[in-house]
Amino acid sequence: MITHRSYAVEPWTVRETELSLDVLAQSESVFALSNGHVGWRGNLDEGEPHGLPGSYLNGVYEVHPLPYAEAGYGYPESGQTVIDITNGKILRLLVDDEPFDLRYGRLVSHERTLDLRRGVMERTCEWVSPAGTRVRVRSTRLVSLTQRSIAAVAYEVEAVGSQARVVIQSELVANEQLPESNGDPRAAMALQAPLEPEQDFASGSRLRLVHRTRHSGLRVAVAADHVVTGPERTTTGGESHPDLARLTVASVLEPGEKLRVEKTVAHGWSGARSLPAMSDQVDAALAAAAHGGWTGLVDQQREYLDDFWARADVEVDGDEEIQQAVRFALFHVLQAGARAEERAIPAKGLTGSGYDGHAFWDTEMFVLPVLIYTSPDAVAEALRWRQNTLPAARERAAQLGLRGAAFPWRTIEGEEGSAYWPAGTAAFHVNADIAHAVVRYVAATGDEDFERDTGVELLVETARLWRSLGHHDHRGTFHIDGVTGPDEYSAIADDNTYTNLMARANLLAAADVVERYPKVAERLGADDEESAAWRDAAESMNIPYNGELGVHEQHAGFTRYQRWDFAGTRADQYPLLLHFPYFDLYRKQVVKQADLVLAMYTCGAEFDEEHIARNFAYYEPLTVRDSSLSACVQAVIAAQAGHLRLAYDYTAEAALMDLEDLEHNTRDGLHIASLAGTWMALVAGFGGMRRSGETLQFAPRLPEKFSRLAFSLQFRGRRLRVEITQQSATYTLLSGPPMHIRHHGERVTVAPDTPTSHPVPPPRHRPAPEQPPHRKPNAR
Ligand code: BGC
């Protein structure tokens, strides 16, 4: 855990002012650069010391058998795990006779900065070798948001005070040795040496390695080119071996002289393309990047991000840490999805190998909701990936004896990768989550081409699943029994309220599109009779409610379970999943993460204000937040229920999850959903933003510490800016035709050039709900 504040609090940068080897792996995640296709962890340029080396290509994985002591029908037989691809970021340095290794000699200074506006990571350090030679090293690194396969480093060494003989070895390294896994089930199962060499090449300043994964049969090509600038006496030479290609640059530097290597690295992978085609592909990408050179890459990166921040920035006055954290969060959410292009957005993005690089419902319920209003194109791409995996999802449904498509709980390629079916297969809600994202995206963009070509198919196939998974009882009530909702401390439960409400919306949305797109429906074999059955199921959906307590049940019968012994649970026994058997968690009232509370956000129209307050007060003392997906949702509903102080603390927890390593596992990669949740907490929580059909509603209210909150949104061809103070909210249409919104229920028209301001009413006072002992969020 990062116990001290490791990073300076600045609005547009994350700056580490000294190198702490004990939190190296955490920093590697925090400083990871990615564009959704290529991911480089923030490893030191020289490769060592490292916490966890990491270079990833979205979609490159290896399969491994899933062993079961007691196998059963339909258990997934093989798992997928993200692998380290060829590492192109290494530049080793030799100073006189000593390797530049920060564990030896004397480190005078070391600073790394993640610049959120320029999209680069910069490093400067000064070091004295054990023999007394002093050098200054500067490097700048980027993973290009504009040229999808490209990452680049500019590495510069300067002799300080005396002459230095320096050698830079710029390398491509495959099958890099990985540290042993720490035994946490949420970390990756590391696969040693997963790449088989196919080609190695070095000529002039160009290097290339092509490999293939043993079992998944994916070809991975990585190539690099270099521009070297240094004194005249500088020499260069290349060599290649099956797992290593290297350009060696040697020089003698007089004091003040510099040796600079600009390294551009191109990445590509394919399950279909031939060896010559793949090596041509990466060479071509290098040629394209060489066009504008290093400066071109840096300039394009800035332009891309200027555009992003113009539409996505969130400004917070009154809490500098949250200001920094929300920009850090938006930057990483963008990095995770920007250029994923018909590939998954994994729970850790491409920042680490945690959760084996799998994508979960995190994408549709946490990440996409942010991108819908800030980078909608990335959302369409992510949902097209789901569409591309429909064959696997249909097959899985058939295997389970169900109709339509059963999307996997966790996956890289589309097949179910969960070996624990009560939390995997049974978490069917992922299907409704995908449908929810489709509906949300279409409502926010009006993208009818997407709706017709992708949306209808996803909605129809998921609706079919619900209709076949549930049943009408003798009274006609529709039930979905034996499923697992978002709270993974309950499993195989009947009528999970979140699942049922989300399934209901899914069924109705499918019935609607079948009417609106009859030709597509016909192609999918969906007729009026089928959509009538969906409507029927939706309308008679069971929503469990305990009339005596006046609260909704998380699932049927939940409120009569014994309460977890919170008083007898010590602080060090959290997360409970690492200290107690699931058997016991499942039969008690204890909630891992927002479930019913999440339903009140995603299906808000189903709950009146009184129930929102009462349900929240009931579930708060049961919710232990053993998942990083919880705090942001609790922030949203706490704000709605008027608990602004609590909402503020939860917002900070979501926002600082990785900057302060609150879950003690940032080393394995960032919590992308929680980062996305920071935006959710601010915009949907304090901004009170909800969507009803094609109308945006706001019910803003700030916590005491904030003097101002401002954010922009893209919505149906408009750009809207919302600025909130303690007293009022101002809505400004930055572009697009006039629109109607709601402010605390009142209809407001926002027209170009006429900002409109409205008073913020005070919240209704309600007693603050309690959390389980040791599980209160940190008070700020
Ligand atoms: C949570 C899931 C989540 C997964 C990946 C688990 O701890 O309970 O809801 O999808 O982590 O983030």
PDB file of N, CA and C in Angstrom, residues 694-767:
ATOM      1  N   GLU A 694     -34.843  10.589 -24.125  1.00  0.00           N
ATOM      2  CA  GLU A 694     -33.861  11.447 -24.780  1.00  0.00           C
ATOM      3  C   GLU A 694     -33.645  12.744 -24.011  1.00  0.00           C
ATOM      4  N   THR A 695     -34.022  12.739 -22.736  1.00  0.00           N
ATOM      5  CA  THR A 695     -33.861  13.959 -21.930  1.00  0.00           C
ATOM      6  C   THR A 695     -32.858  13.737 -20.804  1.00  0.00           C
ATOM      7  N   LEU A 696     -31.994  14.726 -20.636  1.00  0.00           N
ATOM      8  CA  LEU A 696     -31.066  14.678 -19.507  1.00  0.00           C
ATOM      9  C   LEU A 696     -31.685  15.418 -18.335  1.00  0.00           C
ATOM     10  N   GLN A 697     -31.551  14.824 -17.169  1.00  0.00           N
ATOM     11  CA  GLN A 697     -32.066  15.458 -15.958  1.00  0.00           C
ATOM     12  C   GLN A 697     -30.901  15.698 -15.013  1.00  0.00           C
ATOM     13  N   PHE A 698     -30.954  16.809 -14.319  1.00  0.00           N
ATOM     14  CA  PHE A 698     -29.920  17.114 -13.339  1.00  0.00           C
ATOM     15  C   PHE A 698     -30.577  17.479 -12.015  1.00  0.00           C
ATOM     16  N   ALA A 699     -29.956  17.051 -10.931  1.00  0.00           N
ATOM     17  CA  ALA A 699     -30.445  17.452  -9.603  1.00  0.00           C
ATOM     18  C   ALA A 699     -29.198  17.769  -8.784  1.00  0.00           C
ATOM     19  N   PRO A 700     -28.469  18.830  -9.185  1.00  0.00           N
ATOM     20  CA  PRO A 700     -27.159  19.082  -8.573  1.00  0.00           C
ATOM     21  C   PRO A 700     -27.232  19.540  -7.122  1.00  0.00           C
ATOM     22  N   ARG A 701     -26.221  19.101  -6.379  1.00  0.00           N
ATOM     23  CA  ARG A 701     -26.031  19.528  -4.992  1.00  0.00           C
ATOM     24  C   ARG A 701     -24.592  19.217  -4.618  1.00  0.00           C
ATOM     25  N   LEU A 702     -23.877  20.195  -4.140  1.00  0.00           N
ATOM     26  CA  LEU A 702     -22.460  19.973  -3.857  1.00  0.00           C
ATOM     27  C   LEU A 702     -22.226  19.678  -2.379  1.00  0.00           C
ATOM     28  N   PRO A 703     -21.204  18.874  -2.098  1.00  0.00           N
ATOM     29  CA  PRO A 703     -20.810  18.716  -0.694  1.00  0.00           C
ATOM     30  C   PRO A 703     -20.164  20.031  -0.244  1.00  0.00           C
ATOM     31  N   GLU A 704     -20.120  20.199   1.054  1.00  0.00           N
ATOM     32  CA  GLU A 704     -19.630  21.447   1.632  1.00  0.00           C
ATOM     33  C   GLU A 704     -18.250  21.872   1.119  1.00  0.00           C
ATOM     34  N   LYS A 705     -17.373  20.859   0.930  1.00  0.00           N
ATOM     35  CA  LYS A 705     -15.993  21.171   0.549  1.00  0.00           C
ATOM     36  C   LYS A 705     -15.850  21.720  -0.862  1.00  0.00           C
ATOM     37  N   PHE A 706     -16.801  21.437  -1.732  1.00  0.00           N
ATOM     38  CA  PHE A 706     -16.666  21.902  -3.122  1.00  0.00           C
ATOM     39  C   PHE A 706     -17.255  23.304  -3.246  1.00  0.00           C
ATOM     40  N   SER A 707     -16.497  24.216  -3.849  1.00  0.00           N
ATOM     41  CA  SER A 707     -17.118  25.512  -4.138  1.00  0.00           C
ATOM     42  C   SER A 707     -17.641  25.528  -5.572  1.00  0.00           C
ATOM     43  N   ARG A 708     -17.123  24.634  -6.416  1.00  0.00           N
ATOM     44  CA  ARG A 708     -17.591  24.611  -7.790  1.00  0.00           C
ATOM     45  C   ARG A 708     -17.289  23.256  -8.419  1.00  0.00           C
ATOM     46  N   LEU A 709     -18.198  22.797  -9.254  1.00  0.00           N
ATOM     47  CA  LEU A 709     -17.995  21.576 -10.039  1.00  0.00           C
ATOM     48  C   LEU A 709     -18.481  21.898 -11.444  1.00  0.00           C
ATOM     49  N   ALA A 710     -17.647  21.642 -12.434  1.00  0.00           N
ATOM     50  CA  ALA A 710     -18.081  21.919 -13.812  1.00  0.00           C
ATOM     51  C   ALA A 710     -17.707  20.742 -14.694  1.00  0.00           C
ATOM     52  N   PHE A 711     -18.583  20.399 -15.615  1.00  0.00           N
ATOM     53  CA  PHE A 711     -18.271  19.305 -16.554  1.00  0.00           C
ATOM     54  C   PHE A 711     -18.993  19.536 -17.870  1.00  0.00           C
ATOM     55  N   SER A 712     -18.476  18.894 -18.901  1.00  0.00           N
ATOM     56  CA  SER A 712     -19.114  18.980 -20.216  1.00  0.00           C
ATOM     57  C   SER A 712     -19.565  17.595 -20.638  1.00  0.00           C
ATOM     58  N   LEU A 713     -20.563  17.573 -21.494  1.00  0.00           N
ATOM     59  CA  LEU A 713     -21.118  16.312 -21.976  1.00  0.00           C
ATOM     60  C   LEU A 713     -21.427  16.431 -23.448  1.00  0.00           C
ATOM     61  N   GLN A 714     -21.324  15.313 -24.149  1.00  0.00           N
ATOM     62  CA  GLN A 714     -21.822  15.271 -25.522  1.00  0.00           C
ATOM     63  C   GLN A 714     -23.159  14.565 -25.452  1.00  0.00           C
ATOM     64  N   PHE A 715     -24.165  15.121 -26.082  1.00  0.00           N
ATOM     65  CA  PHE A 715     -25.469  14.462 -26.051  1.00  0.00           C
ATOM     66  C   PHE A 715     -26.246  14.803 -27.316  1.00  0.00           C
ATOM     67  N   ARG A 716     -26.548  13.827 -28.100  1.00  0.00           N
ATOM     68  CA  ARG A 716     -27.345  13.983 -29.313  1.00  0.00           C
ATOM     69  C   ARG A 716     -26.928  15.208 -30.123  1.00  0.00           C
ATOM     70  N   GLY A 717     -25.672  15.228 -30.507  1.00  0.00           N
ATOM     71  CA  GLY A 717     -25.177  16.295 -31.382  1.00  0.00           C
ATOM     72  C   GLY A 717     -24.969  17.625 -30.698  1.00  0.00           C
ATOM     73  N   ARG A 718     -25.094  17.655 -29.390  1.00  0.00           N
ATOM     74  CA  ARG A 718     -24.841  18.914 -28.678  1.00  0.00           C
ATOM     75  C   ARG A 718     -23.678  18.730 -27.732  1.00  0.00           C
ATOM     76  N   ARG A 719     -23.123  19.876 -27.358  1.00  0.00           N
ATOM     77  CA  ARG A 719     -22.167  19.857 -26.257  1.00  0.00           C
ATOM     78  C   ARG A 719     -22.714  20.777 -25.183  1.00  0.00           C
ATOM     79  N   LEU A 720     -22.923  20.189 -24.018  1.00  0.00           N
ATOM     80  CA  LEU A 720     -23.540  20.933 -22.916  1.00  0.00           C
ATOM     81  C   LEU A 720     -22.526  21.082 -21.795  1.00  0.00           C
ATOM     82  N   ARG A 721     -22.474  22.296 -21.245  1.00  0.00           N
ATOM     83  CA  ARG A 721     -21.589  22.484 -20.086  1.00  0.00           C
ATOM     84  C   ARG A 721     -22.448  22.768 -18.859  1.00  0.00           C
ATOM     85  N   VAL A 722     -22.110  22.117 -17.778  1.00  0.00           N
ATOM     86  CA  VAL A 722     -22.861  22.296 -16.538  1.00  0.00           C
ATOM     87  C   VAL A 722     -21.888  22.824 -15.495  1.00  0.00           C
ATOM     88  N   GLU A 723     -22.265  23.926 -14.864  1.00  0.00           N
ATOM     89  CA  GLU A 723     -21.397  24.497 -13.841  1.00  0.00           C
ATOM     90  C   GLU A 723     -22.222  24.669 -12.571  1.00  0.00           C
ATOM     91  N   ILE A 724     -21.741  24.064 -11.495  1.00  0.00           N
ATOM     92  CA  ILE A 724     -22.534  24.033 -10.260  1.00  0.00           C
ATOM     93  C   ILE A 724     -21.766  24.721  -9.140  1.00  0.00           C
ATOM     94  N   THR A 725     -22.452  25.557  -8.399  1.00  0.00           N
ATOM     95  CA  THR A 725     -21.871  26.117  -7.177  1.00  0.00           C
ATOM     96  C   THR A 725     -22.783  25.698  -6.024  1.00  0.00           C
ATOM     97  N   GLN A 726     -22.474  26.162  -4.842  1.00  0.00           N
ATOM     98  CA  GLN A 726     -23.330  25.828  -3.697  1.00  0.00           C
ATOM     99  C   GLN A 726     -24.738  26.389  -3.886  1.00  0.00           C
ATOM    100  N   GLN A 727     -24.831  27.516  -4.588  1.00  0.00           N
ATOM    101  CA  GLN A 727     -26.138  28.182  -4.689  1.00  0.00           C
ATOM    102  C   GLN A 727     -26.910  27.846  -5.951  1.00  0.00           C
ATOM    103  N   SER A 728     -26.174  27.677  -7.070  1.00  0.00           N
ATOM    104  CA  SER A 728     -26.932  27.557  -8.321  1.00  0.00           C
ATOM    105  C   SER A 728     -26.212  26.676  -9.328  1.00  0.00           C
ATOM    106  N   ALA A 729     -26.944  26.346 -10.372  1.00  0.00           N
ATOM    107  CA  ALA A 729     -26.366  25.568 -11.473  1.00  0.00           C
ATOM    108  C   ALA A 729     -26.615  26.346 -12.753  1.00  0.00           C
ATOM    109  N   THR A 730     -25.573  26.385 -13.603  1.00  0.00           N
ATOM    110  CA  THR A 730     -25.699  27.100 -14.872  1.00  0.00           C
ATOM    111  C   THR A 730     -25.490  26.115 -16.019  1.00  0.00           C
ATOM    112  N   TYR A 731     -26.414  26.125 -16.962  1.00  0.00           N
ATOM    113  CA  TYR A 731     -26.345  25.234 -18.106  1.00  0.00           C
ATOM    114  C   TYR A 731     -26.031  26.057 -19.346  1.00  0.00           C
ATOM    115  N   THR A 732     -24.986  25.659 -20.074  1.00  0.00           N
ATOM    116  CA  THR A 732     -24.595  26.409 -21.268  1.00  0.00           C
ATOM    117  C   THR A 732     -24.492  25.450 -22.441  1.00  0.00           C
ATOM    118  N   LEU A 733     -25.110  25.816 -23.543  1.00  0.00           N
ATOM    119  CA  LEU A 733     -25.014  24.990 -24.744  1.00  0.00           C
ATOM    120  C   LEU A 733     -23.790  25.452 -25.521  1.00  0.00           C
ATOM    121  N   LEU A 734     -22.768  24.616 -25.584  1.00  0.00           N
ATOM    122  CA  LEU A 734     -21.536  25.028 -26.262  1.00  0.00           C
ATOM    123  C   LEU A 734     -21.653  24.865 -27.765  1.00  0.00           C
ATOM    124  N   SER A 735     -22.427  23.872 -28.189  1.00  0.00           N
ATOM    125  CA  SER A 735     -22.679  23.725 -29.621  1.00  0.00           C
ATOM    126  C   SER A 735     -23.928  22.876 -29.824  1.00  0.00           C
ATOM    127  N   GLY A 736     -24.508  23.015 -31.015  1.00  0.00           N
ATOM    128  CA  GLY A 736     -25.688  22.217 -31.354  1.00  0.00           C
ATOM    129  C   GLY A 736     -26.985  22.970 -31.126  1.00  0.00           C
ATOM    130  N   PRO A 737     -28.085  22.381 -31.604  1.00  0.00           N
ATOM    131  CA  PRO A 737     -29.391  23.029 -31.500  1.00  0.00           C
ATOM    132  C   PRO A 737     -29.916  23.066 -30.060  1.00  0.00           C
ATOM    133  N   PRO A 738     -30.894  23.937 -29.755  1.00  0.00           N
ATOM    134  CA  PRO A 738     -31.449  24.029 -28.395  1.00  0.00           C
ATOM    135  C   PRO A 738     -31.905  22.662 -27.878  1.00  0.00           C
ATOM    136  N   MET A 739     -31.905  22.514 -26.594  1.00  0.00           N
ATOM    137  CA  MET A 739     -32.358  21.242 -26.010  1.00  0.00           C
ATOM    138  C   MET A 739     -33.128  21.494 -24.715  1.00  0.00           C
ATOM    139  N   HIS A 740     -33.987  20.540 -24.367  1.00  0.00           N
ATOM    140  CA  HIS A 740     -34.687  20.621 -23.089  1.00  0.00           C
ATOM    141  C   HIS A 740     -33.990  19.708 -22.100  1.00  0.00           C
ATOM    142  N   ILE A 741     -33.855  20.204 -20.894  1.00  0.00           N
ATOM    143  CA  ILE A 741     -33.316  19.364 -19.818  1.00  0.00           C
ATOM    144  C   ILE A 741     -34.236  19.534 -18.614  1.00  0.00           C
ATOM    145  N   ARG A 742     -33.948  18.858 -17.545  1.00  0.00           N
ATOM    146  CA  ARG A 742     -34.668  19.095 -16.301  1.00  0.00           C
ATOM    147  C   ARG A 742     -33.678  19.449 -15.211  1.00  0.00           C
ATOM    148  N   HIS A 743     -34.046  20.441 -14.416  1.00  0.00           N
ATOM    149  CA  HIS A 743     -33.221  20.839 -13.278  1.00  0.00           C
ATOM    150  C   HIS A 743     -34.092  20.634 -12.042  1.00  0.00           C
ATOM    151  N   HIS A 744     -33.719  19.696 -11.186  1.00  0.00           N
ATOM    152  CA  HIS A 744     -34.534  19.347 -10.012  1.00  0.00           C
ATOM    153  C   HIS A 744     -36.011  19.239 -10.406  1.00  0.00           C
ATOM    154  N   GLY A 745     -36.249  18.535 -11.492  1.00  0.00           N
ATOM    155  CA  GLY A 745     -37.625  18.253 -11.905  1.00  0.00           C
ATOM    156  C   GLY A 745     -38.251  19.301 -12.804  1.00  0.00           C
ATOM    157  N   GLU A 746     -37.677  20.493 -12.811  1.00  0.00           N
ATOM    158  CA  GLU A 746     -38.300  21.583 -13.582  1.00  0.00           C
ATOM    159  C   GLU A 746     -37.740  21.581 -15.016  1.00  0.00           C
ATOM    160  N   ARG A 747     -38.635  21.750 -15.993  1.00  0.00           N
ATOM    161  CA  ARG A 747     -38.209  21.718 -17.394  1.00  0.00           C
ATOM    162  C   ARG A 747     -37.509  23.022 -17.754  1.00  0.00           C
ATOM    163  N   VAL A 748     -36.349  22.893 -18.393  1.00  0.00           N
ATOM    164  CA  VAL A 748     -35.535  24.066 -18.724  1.00  0.00           C
ATOM    165  C   VAL A 748     -35.115  23.947 -20.187  1.00  0.00           C
ATOM    166  N   THR A 749     -35.152  25.047 -20.918  1.00  0.00           N
ATOM    167  CA  THR A 749     -34.662  25.023 -22.297  1.00  0.00           C
ATOM    168  C   THR A 749     -33.291  25.674 -22.326  1.00  0.00           C
ATOM    169  N   VAL A 750     -32.350  24.998 -22.957  1.00  0.00           N
ATOM    170  CA  VAL A 750     -31.006  25.557 -23.071  1.00  0.00           C
ATOM    171  C   VAL A 750     -30.767  25.867 -24.546  1.00  0.00           C
ATOM    172  N   ALA A 751     -30.532  27.147 -24.828  1.00  0.00           N
ATOM    173  CA  ALA A 751     -30.350  27.568 -26.214  1.00  0.00           C
ATOM    174  C   ALA A 751     -28.962  28.159 -26.397  1.00  0.00           C
ATOM    175  N   PRO A 752     -28.473  28.208 -27.642  1.00  0.00           N
ATOM    176  CA  PRO A 752     -27.119  28.730 -27.871  1.00  0.00           C
ATOM    177  C   PRO A 752     -26.987  30.159 -27.337  1.00  0.00           C
ATOM    178  N   ASP A 753     -25.828  30.474 -26.854  1.00  0.00           N
ATOM    179  CA  ASP A 753     -25.479  31.821 -26.368  1.00  0.00           C
ATOM    180  C   ASP A 753     -26.333  32.340 -25.225  1.00  0.00           C
ATOM    181  N   THR A 754     -27.135  31.501 -24.600  1.00  0.00           N
ATOM    182  CA  THR A 754     -27.933  32.003 -23.475  1.00  0.00           C
ATOM    183  C   THR A 754     -27.841  31.042 -22.304  1.00  0.00           C
ATOM    184  N   PRO A 755     -26.743  31.113 -21.558  1.00  0.00           N
ATOM    185  CA  PRO A 755     -26.623  30.256 -20.373  1.00  0.00           C
ATOM    186  C   PRO A 755     -27.807  30.508 -19.443  1.00  0.00           C
ATOM    187  N   THR A 756     -28.251  29.459 -18.800  1.00  0.00           N
ATOM    188  CA  THR A 756     -29.398  29.630 -17.916  1.00  0.00           C
ATOM    189  C   THR A 756     -29.061  29.089 -16.523  1.00  0.00           C
ATOM    190  N   SER A 757     -29.334  29.927 -15.497  1.00  0.00           N
ATOM    191  CA  SER A 757     -28.965  29.564 -14.119  1.00  0.00           C
ATOM    192  C   SER A 757     -30.190  29.284 -13.270  1.00  0.00           C
ATOM    193  N   HIS A 758     -30.056  28.345 -12.352  1.00  0.00           N
ATOM    194  CA  HIS A 758     -31.191  27.939 -11.515  1.00  0.00           C
ATOM    195  C   HIS A 758     -30.707  27.648 -10.109  1.00  0.00           C
ATOM    196  N   PRO A 759     -31.517  28.000  -9.125  1.00  0.00           N
ATOM    197  CA  PRO A 759     -31.075  27.788  -7.736  1.00  0.00           C
ATOM    198  C   PRO A 759     -30.996  26.310  -7.365  1.00  0.00           C
ATOM    199  N   VAL A 760     -30.084  25.999  -6.448  1.00  0.00           N
ATOM    200  CA  VAL A 760     -29.949  24.628  -5.938  1.00  0.00           C
ATOM    201  C   VAL A 760     -30.706  24.531  -4.620  1.00  0.00           C
ATOM    202  N   PRO A 761     -31.756  23.718  -4.549  1.00  0.00           N
ATOM    203  CA  PRO A 761     -32.495  23.611  -3.287  1.00  0.00           C
ATOM    204  C   PRO A 761     -31.703  22.816  -2.244  1.00  0.00           C
ATOM    205  N   PRO A 762     -31.889  23.101  -0.971  1.00  0.00           N
ATOM    206  CA  PRO A 762     -31.155  22.335   0.048  1.00  0.00           C
ATOM    207  C   PRO A 762     -31.669  20.895   0.114  1.00  0.00           C
ATOM    208  N   PRO A 763     -30.825  19.950   0.544  1.00  0.00           N
ATOM    209  CA  PRO A 763     -31.297  18.562   0.627  1.00  0.00           C
ATOM    210  C   PRO A 763     -32.227  18.382   1.823  1.00  0.00           C
ATOM    211  N   ARG A 764     -33.041  17.346   1.761  1.00  0.00           N
ATOM    212  CA  ARG A 764     -33.864  17.011   2.924  1.00  0.00           C
ATOM    213  C   ARG A 764     -32.973  16.377   3.965  1.00  0.00           C
ATOM    214  N   HIS A 765     -33.163  16.767   5.201  1.00  0.00           N
ATOM    215  CA  HIS A 765     -32.286  16.193   6.213  1.00  0.00           C
ATOM    216  C   HIS A 765     -32.729  14.768   6.581  1.00  0.00           C
ATOM    217  N   ARG A 766     -31.795  13.865   6.560  1.00  0.00           N
ATOM    218  CA  ARG A 766     -32.069  12.490   7.003  1.00  0.00           C
ATOM    219  C   ARG A 766     -30.900  12.037   7.863  1.00  0.00           C
ATOM    220  N   PRO A 767     -31.166  11.193   8.869  1.00  0.00           N
ATOM    221  CA  PRO A 767     -30.041  10.713   9.682  1.00  0.00           C
ATOM    222  C   PRO A 767     -29.050   9.935   8.813  1.00  0.00           C
TER     223      PRO A 767
END
